Coordinates of C-alpha atoms and ligand atoms in Angstrom, one line a residue:
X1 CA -8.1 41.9 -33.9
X2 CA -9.5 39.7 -31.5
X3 CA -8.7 42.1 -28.5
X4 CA -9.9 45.0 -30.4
X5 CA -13.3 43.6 -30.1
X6 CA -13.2 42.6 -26.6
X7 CA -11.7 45.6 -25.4
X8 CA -14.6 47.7 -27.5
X9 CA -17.2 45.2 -26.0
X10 CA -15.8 45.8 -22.5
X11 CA -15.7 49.9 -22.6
X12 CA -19.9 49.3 -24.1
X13 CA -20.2 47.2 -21.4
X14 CA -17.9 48.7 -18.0
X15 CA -16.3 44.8 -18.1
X16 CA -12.6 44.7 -17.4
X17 CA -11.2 43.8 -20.1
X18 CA -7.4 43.7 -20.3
X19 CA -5.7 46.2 -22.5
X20 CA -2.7 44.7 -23.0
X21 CA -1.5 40.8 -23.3
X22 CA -1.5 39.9 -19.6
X23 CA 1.3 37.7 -17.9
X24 CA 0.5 34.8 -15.6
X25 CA 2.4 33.6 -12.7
X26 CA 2.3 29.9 -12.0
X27 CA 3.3 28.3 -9.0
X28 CA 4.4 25.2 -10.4
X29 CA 4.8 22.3 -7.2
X30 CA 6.2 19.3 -7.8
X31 CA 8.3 16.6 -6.4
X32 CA 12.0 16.9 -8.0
X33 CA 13.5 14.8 -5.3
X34 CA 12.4 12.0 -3.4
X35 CA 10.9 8.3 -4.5
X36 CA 8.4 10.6 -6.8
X37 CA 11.2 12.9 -8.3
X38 CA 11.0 11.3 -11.6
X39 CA 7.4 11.8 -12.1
X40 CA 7.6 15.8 -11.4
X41 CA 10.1 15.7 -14.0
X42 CA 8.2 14.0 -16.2
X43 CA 5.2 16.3 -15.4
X44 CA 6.9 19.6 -15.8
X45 CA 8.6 18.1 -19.1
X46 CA 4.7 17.7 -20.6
X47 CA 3.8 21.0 -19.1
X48 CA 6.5 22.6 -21.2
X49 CA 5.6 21.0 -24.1
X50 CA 2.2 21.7 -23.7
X51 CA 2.9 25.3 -23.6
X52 CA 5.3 25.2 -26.2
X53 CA 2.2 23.3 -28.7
X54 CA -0.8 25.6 -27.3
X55 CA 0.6 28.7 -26.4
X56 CA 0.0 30.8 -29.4
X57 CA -3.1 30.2 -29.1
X58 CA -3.6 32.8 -26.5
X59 CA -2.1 36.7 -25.9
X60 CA -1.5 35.6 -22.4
X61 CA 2.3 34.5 -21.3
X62 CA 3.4 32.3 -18.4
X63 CA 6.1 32.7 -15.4
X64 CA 6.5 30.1 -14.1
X65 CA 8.2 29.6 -10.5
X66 CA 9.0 25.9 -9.6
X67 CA 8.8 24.5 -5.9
X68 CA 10.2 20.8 -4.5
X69 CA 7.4 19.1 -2.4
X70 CA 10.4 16.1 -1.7
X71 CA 6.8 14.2 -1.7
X72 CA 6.9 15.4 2.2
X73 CA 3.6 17.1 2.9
X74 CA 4.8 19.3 5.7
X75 CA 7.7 20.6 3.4
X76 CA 5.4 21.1 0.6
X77 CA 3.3 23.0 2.6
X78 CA 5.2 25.6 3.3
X79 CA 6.6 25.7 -0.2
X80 CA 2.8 26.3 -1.1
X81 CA 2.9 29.0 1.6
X82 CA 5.6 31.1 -0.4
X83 CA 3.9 30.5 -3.3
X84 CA 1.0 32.1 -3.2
X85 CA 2.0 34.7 -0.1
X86 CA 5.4 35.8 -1.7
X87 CA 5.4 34.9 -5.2
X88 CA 1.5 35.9 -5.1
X89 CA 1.3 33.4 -8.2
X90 CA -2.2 33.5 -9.9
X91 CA -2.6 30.2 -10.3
X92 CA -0.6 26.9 -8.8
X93 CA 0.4 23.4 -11.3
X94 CA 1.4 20.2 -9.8
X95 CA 1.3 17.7 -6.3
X96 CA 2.3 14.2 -7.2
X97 CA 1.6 12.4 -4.0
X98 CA -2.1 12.0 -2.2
X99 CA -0.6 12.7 0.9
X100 CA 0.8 16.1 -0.2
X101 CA -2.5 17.3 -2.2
X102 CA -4.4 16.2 1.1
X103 CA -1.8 19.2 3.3
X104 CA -2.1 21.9 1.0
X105 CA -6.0 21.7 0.2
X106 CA -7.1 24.3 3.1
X107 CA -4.5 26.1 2.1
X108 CA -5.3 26.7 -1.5
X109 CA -8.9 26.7 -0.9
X110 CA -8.7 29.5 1.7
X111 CA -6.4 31.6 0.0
X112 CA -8.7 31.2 -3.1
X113 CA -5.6 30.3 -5.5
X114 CA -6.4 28.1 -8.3
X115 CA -4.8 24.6 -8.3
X116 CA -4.4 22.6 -11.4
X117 CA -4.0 19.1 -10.0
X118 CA -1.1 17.6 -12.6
X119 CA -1.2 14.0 -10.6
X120 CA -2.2 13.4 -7.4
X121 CA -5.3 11.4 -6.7
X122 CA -6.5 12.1 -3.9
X123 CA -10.3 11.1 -3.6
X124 CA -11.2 13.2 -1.1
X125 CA -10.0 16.6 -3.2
X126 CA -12.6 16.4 -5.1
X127 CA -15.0 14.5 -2.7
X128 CA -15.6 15.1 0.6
X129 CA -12.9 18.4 0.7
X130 CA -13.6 19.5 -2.9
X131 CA -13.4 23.3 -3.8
X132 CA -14.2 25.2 -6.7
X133 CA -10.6 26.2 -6.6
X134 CA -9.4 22.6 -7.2
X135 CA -9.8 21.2 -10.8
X136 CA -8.0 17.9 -11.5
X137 CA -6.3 17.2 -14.9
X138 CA -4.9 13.8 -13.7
X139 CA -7.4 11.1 -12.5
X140 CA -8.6 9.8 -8.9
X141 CA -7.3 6.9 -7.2
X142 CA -11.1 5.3 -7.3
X143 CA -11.7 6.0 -11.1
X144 CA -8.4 4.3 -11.8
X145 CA -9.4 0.9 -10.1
X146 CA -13.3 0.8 -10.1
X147 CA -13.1 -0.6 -13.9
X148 CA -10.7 -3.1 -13.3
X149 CA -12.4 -4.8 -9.9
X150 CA -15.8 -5.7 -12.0
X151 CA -13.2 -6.4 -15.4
X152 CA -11.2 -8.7 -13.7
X153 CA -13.8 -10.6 -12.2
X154 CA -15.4 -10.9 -15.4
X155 CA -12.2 -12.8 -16.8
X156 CA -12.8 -15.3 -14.1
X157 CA -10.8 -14.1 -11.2
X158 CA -12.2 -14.6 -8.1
X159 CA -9.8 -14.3 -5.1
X160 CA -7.6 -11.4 -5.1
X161 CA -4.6 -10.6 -2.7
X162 CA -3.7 -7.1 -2.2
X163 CA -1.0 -4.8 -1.5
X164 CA 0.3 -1.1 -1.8
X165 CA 2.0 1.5 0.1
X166 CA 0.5 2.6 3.7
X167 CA -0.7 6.4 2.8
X168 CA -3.8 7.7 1.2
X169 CA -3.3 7.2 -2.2
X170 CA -2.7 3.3 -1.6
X171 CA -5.8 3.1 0.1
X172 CA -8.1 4.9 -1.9
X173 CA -6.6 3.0 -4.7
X174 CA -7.1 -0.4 -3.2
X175 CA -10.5 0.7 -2.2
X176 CA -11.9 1.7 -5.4
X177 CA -10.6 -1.9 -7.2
X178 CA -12.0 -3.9 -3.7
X179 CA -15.6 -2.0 -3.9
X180 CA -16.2 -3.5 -7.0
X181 CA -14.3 -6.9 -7.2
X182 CA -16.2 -7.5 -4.1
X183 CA -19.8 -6.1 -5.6
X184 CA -19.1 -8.9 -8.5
X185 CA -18.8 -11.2 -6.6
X186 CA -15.0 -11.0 -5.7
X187 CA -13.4 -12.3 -2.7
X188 CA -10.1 -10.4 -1.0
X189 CA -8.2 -13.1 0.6
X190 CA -5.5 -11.0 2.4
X191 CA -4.8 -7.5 2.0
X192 CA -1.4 -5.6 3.4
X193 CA -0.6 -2.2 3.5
X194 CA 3.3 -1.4 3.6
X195 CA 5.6 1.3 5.3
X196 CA 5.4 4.0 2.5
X197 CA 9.1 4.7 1.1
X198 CA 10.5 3.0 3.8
X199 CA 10.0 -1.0 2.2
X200 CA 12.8 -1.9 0.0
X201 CA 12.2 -5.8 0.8
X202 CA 8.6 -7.1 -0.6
X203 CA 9.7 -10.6 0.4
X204 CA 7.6 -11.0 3.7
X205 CA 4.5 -9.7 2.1
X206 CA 5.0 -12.0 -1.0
X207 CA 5.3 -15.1 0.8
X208 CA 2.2 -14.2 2.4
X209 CA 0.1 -13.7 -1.0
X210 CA 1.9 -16.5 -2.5
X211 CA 0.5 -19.0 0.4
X212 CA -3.3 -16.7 0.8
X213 CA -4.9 -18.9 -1.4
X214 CA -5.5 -16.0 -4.0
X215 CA -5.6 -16.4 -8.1
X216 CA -4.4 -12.7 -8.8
X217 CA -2.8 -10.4 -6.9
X218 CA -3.7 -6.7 -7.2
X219 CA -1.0 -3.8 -6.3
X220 CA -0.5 0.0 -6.6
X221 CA 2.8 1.1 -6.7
X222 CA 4.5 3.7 -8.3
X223 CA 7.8 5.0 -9.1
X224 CA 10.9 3.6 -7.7
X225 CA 8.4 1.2 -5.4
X226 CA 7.2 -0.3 -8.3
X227 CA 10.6 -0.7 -9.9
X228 CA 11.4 -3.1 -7.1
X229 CA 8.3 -4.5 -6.5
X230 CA 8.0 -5.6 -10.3
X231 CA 11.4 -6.8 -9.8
X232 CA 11.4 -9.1 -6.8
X233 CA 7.7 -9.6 -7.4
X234 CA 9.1 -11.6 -10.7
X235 CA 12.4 -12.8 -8.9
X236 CA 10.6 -14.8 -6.7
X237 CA 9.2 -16.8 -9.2
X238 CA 5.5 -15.9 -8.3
X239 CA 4.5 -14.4 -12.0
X240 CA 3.7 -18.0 -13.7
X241 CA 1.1 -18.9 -11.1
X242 CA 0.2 -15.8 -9.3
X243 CA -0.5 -13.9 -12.2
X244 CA 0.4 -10.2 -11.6
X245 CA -2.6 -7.1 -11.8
X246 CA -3.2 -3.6 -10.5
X247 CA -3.1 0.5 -11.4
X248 CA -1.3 0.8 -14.4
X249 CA 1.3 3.2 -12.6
X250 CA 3.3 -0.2 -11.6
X251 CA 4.5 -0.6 -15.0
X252 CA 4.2 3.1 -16.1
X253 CA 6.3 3.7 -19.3
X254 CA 8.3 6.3 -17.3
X255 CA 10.1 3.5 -16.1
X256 CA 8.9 -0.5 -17.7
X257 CA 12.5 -0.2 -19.2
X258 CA 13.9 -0.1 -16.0
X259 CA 11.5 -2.8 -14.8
X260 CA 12.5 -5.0 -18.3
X261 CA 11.4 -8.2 -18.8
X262 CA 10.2 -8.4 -15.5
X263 CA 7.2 -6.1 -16.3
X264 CA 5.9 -8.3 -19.3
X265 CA 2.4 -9.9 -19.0
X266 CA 1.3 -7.6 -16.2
X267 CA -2.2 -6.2 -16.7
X268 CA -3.2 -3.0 -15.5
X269 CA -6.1 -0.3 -15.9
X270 CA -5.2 3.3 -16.7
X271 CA -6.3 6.5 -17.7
X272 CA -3.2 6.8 -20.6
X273 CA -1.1 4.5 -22.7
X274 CA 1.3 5.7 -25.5
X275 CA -0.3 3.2 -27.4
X276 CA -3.5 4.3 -27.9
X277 CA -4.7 4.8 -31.6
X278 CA -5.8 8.4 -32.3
X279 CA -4.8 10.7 -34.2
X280 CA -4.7 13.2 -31.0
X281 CA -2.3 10.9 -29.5
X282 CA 0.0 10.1 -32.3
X283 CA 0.7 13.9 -32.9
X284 CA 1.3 14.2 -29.1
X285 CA 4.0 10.7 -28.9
X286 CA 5.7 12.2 -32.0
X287 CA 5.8 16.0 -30.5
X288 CA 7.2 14.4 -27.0
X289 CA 9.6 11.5 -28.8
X290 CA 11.2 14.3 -30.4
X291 CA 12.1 16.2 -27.4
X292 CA 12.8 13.5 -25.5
X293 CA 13.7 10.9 -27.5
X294 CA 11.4 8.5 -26.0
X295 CA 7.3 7.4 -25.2
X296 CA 5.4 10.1 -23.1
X297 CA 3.9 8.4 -19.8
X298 CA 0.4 9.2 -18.2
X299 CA 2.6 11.6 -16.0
X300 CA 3.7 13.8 -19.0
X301 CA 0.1 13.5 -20.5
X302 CA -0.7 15.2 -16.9
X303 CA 1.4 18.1 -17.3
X304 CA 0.5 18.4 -21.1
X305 CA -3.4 18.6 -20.2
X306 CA -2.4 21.0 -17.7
X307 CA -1.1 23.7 -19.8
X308 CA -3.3 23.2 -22.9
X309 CA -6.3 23.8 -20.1
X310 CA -4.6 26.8 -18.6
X311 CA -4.3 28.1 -22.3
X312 CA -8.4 26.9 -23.0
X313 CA -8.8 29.3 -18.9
X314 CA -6.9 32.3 -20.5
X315 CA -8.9 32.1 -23.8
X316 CA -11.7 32.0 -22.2
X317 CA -11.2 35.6 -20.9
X318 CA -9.8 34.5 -17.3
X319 CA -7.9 37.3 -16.2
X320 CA -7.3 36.7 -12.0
X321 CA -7.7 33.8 -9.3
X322 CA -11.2 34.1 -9.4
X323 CA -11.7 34.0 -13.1
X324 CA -9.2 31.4 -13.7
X325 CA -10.7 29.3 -11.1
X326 CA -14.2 29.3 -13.0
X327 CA -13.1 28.7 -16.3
X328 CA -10.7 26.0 -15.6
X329 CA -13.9 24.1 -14.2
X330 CA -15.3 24.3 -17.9
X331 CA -12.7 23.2 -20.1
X332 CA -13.3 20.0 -22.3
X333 CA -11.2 18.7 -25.3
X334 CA -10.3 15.9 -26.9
X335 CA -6.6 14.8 -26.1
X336 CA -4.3 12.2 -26.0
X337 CA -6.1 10.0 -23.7
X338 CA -9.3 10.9 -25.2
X339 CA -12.1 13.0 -25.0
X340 CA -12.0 14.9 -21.3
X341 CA -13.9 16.9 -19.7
X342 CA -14.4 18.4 -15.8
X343 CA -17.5 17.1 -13.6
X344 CA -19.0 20.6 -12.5
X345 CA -20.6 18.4 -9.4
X346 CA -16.5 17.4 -8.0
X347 CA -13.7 19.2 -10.5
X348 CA -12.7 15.7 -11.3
X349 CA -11.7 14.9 -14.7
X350 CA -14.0 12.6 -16.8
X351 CA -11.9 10.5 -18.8
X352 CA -12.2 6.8 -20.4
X353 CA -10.1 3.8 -18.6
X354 CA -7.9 1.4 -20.1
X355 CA -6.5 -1.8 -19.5
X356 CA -3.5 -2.6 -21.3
X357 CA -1.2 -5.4 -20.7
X358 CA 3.0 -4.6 -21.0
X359 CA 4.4 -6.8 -23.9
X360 CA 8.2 -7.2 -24.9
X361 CA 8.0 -4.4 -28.2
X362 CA 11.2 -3.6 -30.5
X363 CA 12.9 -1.2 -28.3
X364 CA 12.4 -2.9 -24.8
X365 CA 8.6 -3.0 -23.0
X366 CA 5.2 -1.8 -24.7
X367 CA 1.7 -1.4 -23.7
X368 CA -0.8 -3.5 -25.5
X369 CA -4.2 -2.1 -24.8
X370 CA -6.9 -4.9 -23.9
X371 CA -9.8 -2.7 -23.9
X372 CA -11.2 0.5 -23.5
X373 CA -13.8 1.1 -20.8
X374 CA -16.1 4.1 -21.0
X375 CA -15.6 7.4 -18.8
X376 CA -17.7 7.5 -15.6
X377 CA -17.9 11.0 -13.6
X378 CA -17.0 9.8 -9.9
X379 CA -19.9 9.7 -7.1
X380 CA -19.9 13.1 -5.3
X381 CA -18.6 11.2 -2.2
X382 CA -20.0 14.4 0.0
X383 CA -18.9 17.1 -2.2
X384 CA -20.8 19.9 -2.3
X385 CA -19.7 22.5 -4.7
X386 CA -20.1 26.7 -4.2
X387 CA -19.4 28.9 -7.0
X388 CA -16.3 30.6 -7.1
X389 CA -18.1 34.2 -6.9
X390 CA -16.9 36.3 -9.9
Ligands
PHB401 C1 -0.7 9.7 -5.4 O1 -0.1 9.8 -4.3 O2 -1.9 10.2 -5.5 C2 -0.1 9.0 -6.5 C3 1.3 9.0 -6.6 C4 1.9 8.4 -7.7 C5 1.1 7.8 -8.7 C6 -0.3 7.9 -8.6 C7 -0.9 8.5 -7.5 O3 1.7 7.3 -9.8

């Protein structure tokens, strides 16, 4: 029925309309191996799912061809390359790491293929190197840790040692939570910045914060980095006096179990926890759990938004690159994490930020969410926007 009108609408008006349910091909690009490989997994799990929840809401189906970035960005780049020049997908999914999202970008953006970023962070993809072909579904590394710089100070902390892994997202991260510790009032007594995938020993760098002087430390690590950091970070007997803070992918509940006990009383700011009370979320833990047979992380959420976004694009009437590319820059709904919506001035999500604390639960580690702090669209941080001409 619905197509019968559009079709009519598009003859009255010369529109294309298409006549018949139209298929989409999606490039999906993801790490499956690699010290990310559990977090593609995790995103293309939520993706499914997503699908599997939205897609009858649309007549348009989904191919879907899947690519490993190995979180190497010179190897992702050329699986992005086949994407879109041999597969000729209509619209790509994915890119986990910072580093990766920051390779592909002039890709994407010249080839005019819509992304749908399902993780990475990246400030600058939607700052200074935005396009109206990028539309992020995950977060940014500064809207993360801006909250938590001005909330931690506000529970008293005043000097802060820092650490995360040497590549873009570890600094962007660090540098959102320093700007406004620092604007509060905040003091960063020592700061390092270590060999990314490469440290396996966080003893060096924890002797140093443990003599800097600091009340709190503040970290970003994630996947199997913040497995071990957690670990040895607790091992060395620091957590009592040196109390432990930072994104809240370092105790993501991808992996807290594997962290255990180790993982309890750290205090983190992020855009998702499977705790959070509403009624959009409860539907979405019970819809996951019974797949999987366990909570959803932020990373599934990712993939989750993802598709029911591509589904809102499709509904929409988006029928090609071009069209896709404008209307995933409009969607807005209210989902697990929230209510979301995309900044027209970046393509950066708008999202609320929460800081939630892990706490021993019944079946191993929970997230017990401290508060809720309200969505803020990101400064432009020189992007400037052109319309995706359609
Ligand atoms: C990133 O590289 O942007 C990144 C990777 C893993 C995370 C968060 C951000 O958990």
């Amino acid at each position: 029925m619905k197509r019968t009108i559009l079709a009519a609408l598009g003859l009255a008006t010369g529109l294309a309309v298409p006549a018949a349910a139209q298929d989409f091909k999606v490039g999906m690009l993801l790490p499956f191996s690699g010290v990310y490989a559990s977090l593609g997994n995790e995103i293309e799990t939520g993706f499914n799912l997503g699908i599997e929840k939205f897609g009858s809401e649309t007549d348009a189906t989904f191919e879907i061809v899947s690519e490993d970035t190995e979180v190497k960005p010179p190897v992702a780049l050329g699986k992005a390359k086949k994407l879109i020049l041999q597969d000729k997908v209509d619209v790509m999914m994915g890119i986990v790491s910072s580093g990766v999202l920051g390779a592909v970008r002039d890709m994407v953006h010249g080839a005019g293929v819509p992304l749908i970023v399902a993780n990475a962070g990246n400030d600058e993809a939607t700052g200074i190197n935005c396009s109206p072909y990028i539309t992020r579904m995950s977060f940014s590394n500064g809207q993360v840790n801006r909250p938590m710089g001005k909330w931690m100070y506000e529970q008293g902390i005043r000097k802060v040692y820092t650490l995360a892994p040497d590549y873009a997202a570890g600094r962007q991260m660090i540098g959102g939570f320093t700007e406004t510790f620092t604007a509060a009032g905040g003091e960063i007594v020592g700061q390092e910045y270590t060999p990314f995938q490469k440290t396996q020993d966080f003893g060096p760098y924890l002797a140093q914060a443990k003599s800097s002087g600091a009340d709190a430390v503040f970290v970003f690590y994630a996947g199997g980095e913040a497995i071990s950091f957690v670990k040895q970070y607790d091992s060395f007997g620091l957590k009592a006096d040196l109390p432990l803070y930072g994104s809240g992918f370092l105790t993501s509940p991808l992996y807290v179990n594997a962290e255990g006990p180790a993982a309890e009383g750290v205090i983190t700011a992020l855009h998702y926890a499977p705790t959070i009370d509403s009624p959009e979320n409860a539907a979405f833990v019970s819809a996951f759990k019974e797949k999987t047979g366990r909570a959803p992380s932020e990373f599934a959420v990712h993939g989750y938004d993802a598709a029911r976004a591509l589904i809102e694009a499709t509904k929409a009437g988006a029928t090609d690159r071009e069209t896709l590319a404008n209307a995933l820059r409009k969607v807005k709904f209210d989902g697990p994490r929230g209510t979301l919506s995309i900044d027209p001035a970046t393509n950066n999500i708008v999202q609320p930020i929460y800081v939630y604390e892990t706490v021993a639960g019944d079946g191993g580690q929970t997230q017990k969410v401290l508060a809720k702090l309200p969505a803020e669209a990101d400064p432009a941080n020189g992007c400037e926007m052109a319309p995706v001409s359609n």
